Coordinates of C-alpha atoms in Angstrom, one line a residue:
V1 CA -135.6 -59.5 -76.5
T2 CA -134.4 -62.2 -78.9
R3 CA -131.1 -63.3 -78.9
V4 CA -129.1 -62.9 -81.7
S5 CA -127.9 -65.5 -84.1
N6 CA -125.5 -68.1 -83.3
N7 CA -122.7 -66.3 -85.4
G8 CA -123.1 -63.1 -83.1
T9 CA -124.1 -61.1 -85.9
L10 CA -125.2 -57.4 -84.8
V11 CA -127.1 -55.3 -87.2
E12 CA -127.3 -51.6 -87.9
L13 CA -129.6 -49.7 -85.3
E14 CA -132.7 -48.3 -87.1
E15 CA -134.6 -47.2 -83.6
Y16 CA -133.6 -46.3 -80.2
P17 CA -135.5 -49.2 -78.4
D18 CA -136.1 -49.3 -74.6
V19 CA -133.5 -51.4 -72.8
S20 CA -136.1 -52.2 -69.8
S21 CA -136.7 -55.6 -71.5
T22 CA -133.0 -56.5 -71.4
T23 CA -131.0 -58.5 -68.3
K24 CA -128.7 -56.3 -65.8
I25 CA -125.2 -57.8 -66.7
D26 CA -124.8 -58.9 -62.8
K27 CA -121.3 -60.8 -63.2
P28 CA -118.6 -60.5 -65.5
I29 CA -119.6 -60.2 -69.0
T30 CA -117.0 -63.2 -69.9
Q31 CA -119.7 -65.1 -67.9
I32 CA -122.5 -64.0 -70.2
L33 CA -121.2 -63.8 -73.6
S34 CA -118.7 -65.9 -75.0
S35 CA -115.2 -64.8 -76.5
E36 CA -116.9 -64.6 -80.0
E37 CA -119.7 -62.7 -79.0
I38 CA -117.3 -60.0 -77.1
A39 CA -115.3 -59.5 -80.0
N40 CA -118.3 -59.2 -82.5
L41 CA -119.2 -56.5 -79.8
N42 CA -116.2 -54.9 -79.9
N43 CA -116.0 -54.9 -83.8
Y44 CA -119.7 -53.5 -83.8
I45 CA -118.2 -50.5 -81.9
I46 CA -115.4 -49.9 -84.1
S47 CA -117.2 -50.2 -87.1
S48 CA -119.8 -47.9 -85.8
V49 CA -117.6 -45.2 -84.7
D50 CA -115.3 -45.6 -88.1
E51 CA -118.1 -45.2 -90.2
A52 CA -119.3 -42.3 -88.4
G53 CA -115.8 -40.4 -88.9
Y54 CA -113.3 -41.0 -85.9
G55 CA -113.1 -38.1 -84.0
T56 CA -115.9 -36.2 -84.8
G57 CA -118.9 -35.7 -82.4
E58 CA -120.7 -38.2 -84.8
A59 CA -118.2 -40.8 -83.7
V60 CA -118.8 -40.3 -80.3
A61 CA -122.7 -40.7 -80.2
A62 CA -122.2 -43.7 -82.4
A63 CA -119.7 -45.1 -79.8
G64 CA -122.1 -44.6 -76.8
Q65 CA -125.4 -45.8 -79.1
S66 CA -123.7 -49.1 -80.5
L67 CA -122.8 -49.9 -77.5
I68 CA -126.1 -49.7 -75.8
Y69 CA -127.6 -51.0 -79.0
G70 CA -125.0 -54.2 -79.3
L71 CA -125.7 -55.1 -75.9
Y72 CA -129.4 -54.9 -76.1
Q73 CA -129.4 -57.2 -79.3
Y74 CA -127.5 -60.0 -77.1
G75 CA -130.4 -59.7 -74.5
Y76 CA -128.6 -57.2 -71.9
H77 CA -128.1 -54.0 -70.5
L78 CA -124.8 -52.3 -68.5
P79 CA -126.0 -51.2 -64.8
Y80 CA -125.4 -47.9 -63.1
W81 CA -122.4 -47.7 -60.9
Y82 CA -121.7 -44.0 -58.8
G83 CA -118.4 -43.5 -59.6
G84 CA -117.9 -46.0 -62.2
G85 CA -115.1 -45.3 -65.0
H86 CA -113.3 -42.8 -62.7
G87 CA -111.7 -44.3 -59.8
K88 CA -110.7 -47.8 -62.0
G89 CA -110.6 -45.9 -65.4
I90 CA -112.1 -46.8 -68.7
T91 CA -111.1 -49.0 -71.4
I92 CA -111.0 -49.2 -75.2
G93 CA -114.0 -51.6 -75.9
V94 CA -115.1 -53.6 -73.5
D95 CA -114.0 -54.3 -70.0
E96 CA -114.2 -57.8 -69.6
N97 CA -115.2 -57.0 -65.5
W98 CA -118.1 -55.5 -66.4
G99 CA -120.7 -56.4 -64.3
K100 CA -118.5 -58.0 -61.5
T101 CA -120.1 -57.6 -58.2
G102 CA -117.6 -55.8 -55.4
K103 CA -118.1 -55.6 -51.9
T104 CA -117.6 -51.8 -51.4
F105 CA -121.1 -49.8 -50.9
D106 CA -122.7 -46.8 -52.4
Y107 CA -125.8 -45.1 -51.4
N108 CA -129.4 -45.3 -52.9
W109 CA -130.4 -42.7 -55.6
Y110 CA -133.3 -42.0 -53.7
D111 CA -132.6 -42.5 -50.5
W112 CA -129.2 -41.3 -49.0
N113 CA -129.7 -43.5 -45.8
I114 CA -129.5 -46.5 -47.4
K115 CA -126.8 -48.4 -48.5
R116 CA -126.6 -51.2 -51.3
N117 CA -124.1 -53.0 -53.1
R118 CA -122.7 -51.8 -56.2
N119 CA -121.2 -53.1 -59.3
T120 CA -117.9 -52.2 -59.2
Y121 CA -117.4 -52.5 -63.0
S122 CA -119.9 -50.0 -64.7
Y123 CA -120.1 -46.6 -65.3
D124 CA -122.0 -43.6 -63.6
C125 CA -123.2 -40.7 -66.0
S126 CA -120.0 -39.1 -66.6
G127 CA -117.8 -42.2 -66.8
F128 CA -120.3 -43.5 -69.7
V129 CA -120.0 -40.4 -71.5
S130 CA -115.8 -40.6 -71.0
W131 CA -116.1 -44.0 -72.4
A132 CA -117.7 -42.6 -75.4
V133 CA -115.0 -39.8 -76.2
K134 CA -112.6 -42.0 -75.3
N135 CA -113.5 -44.9 -77.8
A136 CA -114.1 -42.5 -80.5
C137 CA -112.4 -39.1 -80.4
K138 CA -109.3 -39.6 -78.1
S139 CA -107.5 -42.6 -77.0
N140 CA -105.5 -41.1 -73.8
F141 CA -108.5 -39.4 -72.6
S142 CA -108.8 -39.9 -68.9
P143 CA -112.4 -39.8 -67.1
L144 CA -113.7 -36.6 -66.2
V145 CA -117.0 -35.3 -64.0
G146 CA -119.9 -34.2 -65.9
G147 CA -119.6 -30.6 -65.1
S148 CA -116.0 -30.1 -66.7
F149 CA -117.1 -30.9 -70.0
M150 CA -119.0 -27.2 -69.5
N151 CA -115.8 -25.7 -69.8
F152 CA -115.3 -27.7 -73.3
G153 CA -118.1 -25.4 -75.1
S154 CA -120.4 -22.9 -75.2
V155 CA -124.3 -23.4 -74.6
I156 CA -126.9 -23.6 -77.3
D157 CA -130.2 -23.9 -77.8
F158 CA -131.8 -26.9 -77.1
N159 CA -133.4 -27.1 -81.0
D160 CA -129.7 -26.5 -81.8
A161 CA -128.1 -30.2 -80.5
K162 CA -126.0 -32.2 -82.7
P163 CA -124.9 -35.9 -82.1
G164 CA -121.7 -35.7 -79.9
D165 CA -123.2 -32.5 -77.8
M166 CA -123.5 -32.8 -74.3
M167 CA -126.9 -32.3 -71.9
I168 CA -125.6 -31.5 -68.9
L169 CA -127.7 -30.7 -65.3
P170 CA -124.8 -29.0 -63.5
G171 CA -123.4 -30.7 -60.6
K172 CA -125.8 -33.6 -61.1
H173 CA -125.6 -35.6 -64.4
I174 CA -124.5 -35.3 -68.3
M175 CA -126.1 -36.9 -71.3
L176 CA -125.0 -37.5 -74.5
V177 CA -126.8 -36.4 -77.5
V178 CA -127.1 -39.0 -80.3
K179 CA -129.7 -37.2 -82.5
N180 CA -131.8 -34.5 -83.1
N181 CA -135.3 -35.2 -84.4
G182 CA -136.5 -31.8 -85.1
N183 CA -139.7 -30.8 -83.7
D184 CA -140.1 -34.4 -81.6
G185 CA -136.9 -33.6 -79.8
L186 CA -133.4 -34.6 -78.6
I187 CA -132.8 -38.5 -78.1
V188 CA -129.8 -39.0 -75.7
A189 CA -127.9 -41.9 -74.0
E190 CA -127.0 -41.7 -70.5
S191 CA -126.2 -44.0 -67.5
T192 CA -129.3 -43.6 -65.6
P193 CA -129.8 -44.2 -61.9
N194 CA -130.3 -47.3 -62.9
K195 CA -129.0 -48.8 -66.0
I196 CA -127.5 -47.2 -69.6
T197 CA -130.0 -46.8 -72.2
F198 CA -131.7 -44.1 -74.4
T199 CA -133.8 -41.7 -73.2
S200 CA -135.9 -38.8 -75.5
F201 CA -136.6 -35.0 -74.2
K202 CA -139.3 -32.9 -76.0
T203 CA -137.4 -30.0 -74.3
A204 CA -134.5 -29.1 -72.5
G205 CA -136.3 -28.4 -68.8
N206 CA -133.5 -27.6 -66.5
Y207 CA -130.8 -28.8 -68.6
I208 CA -128.2 -27.2 -70.7
I209 CA -126.5 -27.7 -73.9
V210 CA -123.0 -27.6 -74.7
D211 CA -121.9 -27.5 -78.3
M212 CA -118.7 -29.7 -78.4
S213 CA -118.0 -29.2 -82.0
N214 CA -114.7 -26.9 -81.4
W215 CA -113.5 -29.2 -78.3
Y216 CA -113.5 -32.2 -81.2
A217 CA -112.2 -30.6 -83.7
E218 CA -109.0 -29.2 -81.9
K219 CA -108.9 -32.1 -79.5
C220 CA -109.5 -35.5 -81.2
N221 CA -107.1 -37.6 -82.5
P222 CA -107.0 -37.6 -86.3
S223 CA -107.1 -41.6 -85.9
R224 CA -107.0 -44.3 -83.8

């Protein structure tokens, strides 16, 4: 990934890149990005949300994708942290401690007998989705576990998913729909076991799609 220009300009999302080529944020973001770059990233998130229409599903999708794509343009991605965004809460915009290494442990996603160091400042799947909702819909939104979002809407067909809807594997995982490509399936933003990234799906598989439209219409703040 080529680092963006010195003025920190971030460009509008034109594609949903594979962020695997980027570098994990593994220390406080203030040690990786300058204060100007962090300010630019925050402005990029805000402008993306406002352009989509604050308080809408489109804005929630824009928040999630602008965080991923903004960091991508600087050459970085946020790592996954089990439990991240819950005990320590979620911020509006960038948390300047993102990437800070903690002294606590979680268990390896693939082998629960193996403990590992965890990044205490990042998000798990529902923490990331909660961050997007808080930044684009409801500034006092408290982080929720993935299954709780099932109570906010009705189950719809995979092909009817819209930006801001949720794709949920009950009890295990939640993802944010950011684009419906019609016959080519869905693009989601998610915190995977390794990184916060974009993923494409051709079918729902074992996941269910939750239509969040009514909840956004009734619960979102009308403005910042």
